[in-house]
mmCIF file of C-alpha atoms in Angstrom:
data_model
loop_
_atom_site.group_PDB
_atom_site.id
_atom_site.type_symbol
_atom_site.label_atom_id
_atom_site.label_comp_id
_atom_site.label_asym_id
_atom_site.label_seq_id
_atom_site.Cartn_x
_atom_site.Cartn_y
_atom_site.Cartn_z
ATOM 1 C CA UNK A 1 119.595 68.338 75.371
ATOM 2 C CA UNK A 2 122.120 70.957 77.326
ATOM 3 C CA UNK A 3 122.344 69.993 81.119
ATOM 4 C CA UNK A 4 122.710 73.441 81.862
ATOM 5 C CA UNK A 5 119.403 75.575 82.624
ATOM 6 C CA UNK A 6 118.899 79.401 82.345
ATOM 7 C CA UNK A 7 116.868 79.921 85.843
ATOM 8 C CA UNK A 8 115.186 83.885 85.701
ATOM 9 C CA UNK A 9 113.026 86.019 87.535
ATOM 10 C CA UNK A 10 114.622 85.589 90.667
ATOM 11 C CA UNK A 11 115.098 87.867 93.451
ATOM 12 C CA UNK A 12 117.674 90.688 93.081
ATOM 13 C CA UNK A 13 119.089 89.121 96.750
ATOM 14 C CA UNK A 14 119.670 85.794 95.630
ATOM 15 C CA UNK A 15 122.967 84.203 96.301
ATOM 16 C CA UNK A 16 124.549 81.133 94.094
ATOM 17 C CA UNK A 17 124.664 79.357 97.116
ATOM 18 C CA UNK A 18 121.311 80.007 97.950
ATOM 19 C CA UNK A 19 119.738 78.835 94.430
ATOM 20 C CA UNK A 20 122.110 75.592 93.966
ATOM 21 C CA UNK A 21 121.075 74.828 97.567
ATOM 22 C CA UNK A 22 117.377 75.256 96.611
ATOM 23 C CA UNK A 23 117.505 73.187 93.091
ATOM 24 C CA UNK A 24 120.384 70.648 94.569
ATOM 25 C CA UNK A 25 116.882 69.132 96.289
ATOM 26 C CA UNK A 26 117.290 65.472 94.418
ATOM 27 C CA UNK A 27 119.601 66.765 91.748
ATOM 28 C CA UNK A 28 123.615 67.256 91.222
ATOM 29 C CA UNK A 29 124.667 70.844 91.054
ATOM 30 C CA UNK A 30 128.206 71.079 89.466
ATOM 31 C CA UNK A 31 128.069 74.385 88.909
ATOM 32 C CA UNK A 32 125.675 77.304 89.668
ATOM 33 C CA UNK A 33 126.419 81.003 88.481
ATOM 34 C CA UNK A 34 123.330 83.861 89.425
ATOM 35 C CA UNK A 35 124.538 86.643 87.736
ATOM 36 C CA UNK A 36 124.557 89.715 90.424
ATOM 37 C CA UNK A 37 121.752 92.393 90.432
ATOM 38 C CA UNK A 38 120.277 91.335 87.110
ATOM 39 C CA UNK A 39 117.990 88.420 88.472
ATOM 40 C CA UNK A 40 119.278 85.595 86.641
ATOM 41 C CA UNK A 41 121.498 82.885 86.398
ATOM 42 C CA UNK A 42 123.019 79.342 85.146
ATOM 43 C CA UNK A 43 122.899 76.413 86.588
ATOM 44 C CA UNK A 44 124.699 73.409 85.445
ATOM 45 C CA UNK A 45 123.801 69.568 86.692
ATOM 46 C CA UNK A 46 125.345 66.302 86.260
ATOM 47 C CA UNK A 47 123.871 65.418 83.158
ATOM 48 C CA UNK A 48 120.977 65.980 80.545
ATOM 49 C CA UNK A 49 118.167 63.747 81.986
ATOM 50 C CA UNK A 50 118.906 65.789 85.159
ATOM 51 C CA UNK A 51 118.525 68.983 83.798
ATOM 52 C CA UNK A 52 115.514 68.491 82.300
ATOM 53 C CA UNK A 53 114.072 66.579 85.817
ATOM 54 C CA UNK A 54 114.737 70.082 87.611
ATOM 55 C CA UNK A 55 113.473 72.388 84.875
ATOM 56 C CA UNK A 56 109.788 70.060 85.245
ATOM 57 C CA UNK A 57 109.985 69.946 89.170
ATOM 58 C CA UNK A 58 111.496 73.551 89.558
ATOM 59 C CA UNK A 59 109.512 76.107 86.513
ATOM 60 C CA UNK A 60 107.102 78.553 87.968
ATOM 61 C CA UNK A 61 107.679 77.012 91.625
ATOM 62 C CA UNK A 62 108.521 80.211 93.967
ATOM 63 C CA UNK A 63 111.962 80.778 95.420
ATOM 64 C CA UNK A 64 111.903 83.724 97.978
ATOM 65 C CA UNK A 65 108.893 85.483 97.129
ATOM 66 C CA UNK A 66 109.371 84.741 93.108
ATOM 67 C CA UNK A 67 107.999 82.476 90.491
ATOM 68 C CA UNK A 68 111.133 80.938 89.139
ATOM 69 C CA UNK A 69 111.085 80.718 85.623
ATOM 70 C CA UNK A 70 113.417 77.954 83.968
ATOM 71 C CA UNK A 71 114.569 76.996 80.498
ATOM 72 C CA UNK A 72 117.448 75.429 78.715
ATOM 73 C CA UNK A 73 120.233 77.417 78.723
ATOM 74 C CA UNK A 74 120.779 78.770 74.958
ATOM 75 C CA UNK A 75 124.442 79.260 74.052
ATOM 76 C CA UNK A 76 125.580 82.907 72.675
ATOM 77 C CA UNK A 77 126.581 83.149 69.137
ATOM 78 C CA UNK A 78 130.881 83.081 68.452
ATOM 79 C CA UNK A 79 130.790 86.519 67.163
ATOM 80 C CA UNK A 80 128.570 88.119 69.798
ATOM 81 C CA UNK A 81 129.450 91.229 70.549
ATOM 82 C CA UNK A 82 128.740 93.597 74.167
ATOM 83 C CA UNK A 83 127.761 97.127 73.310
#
């Protein structure tokens, strides 16, 4: 397993700061990314068995007025492509 969850439906507003300061709550953060005005982002812990404690304590809990939803994080294909 990845140790790097795909955290969505969060609130346009969100910082980076703000959301690894939220899921950092028992866990190491080494890396949190929320990509701006699209109401998602990445968030990267320590290690595997970590990850997968946060998604379980963390999915469907709200975060500033939102139902987080949390998965793995699913890596893009080589020859993907932006249109």
């Amino acid at each position: 397993m990845s140790n790097k969850l795909y955290v969505g439906n969060l609130n346009y507003g969100v910082t980076s700061e703000e959301l690894k300061s939220f899921l950092a709550d028992g866990f190491e953060v080494s890396d949190c990314k929320v990509i701006e005005g699209k109401g998602f982002g990445f968030v990267t812990f320590a290690d595997a068995d970590a990850a997968s404690a946060a998604k379980e304590k963390f999915n469907n809990v709200e975060f500033q007025g939102r139902n987080l939803k949390i998965d793995i994080a699913r890596e893009r294909p080589r020859d993907f492509q932006r249109r």
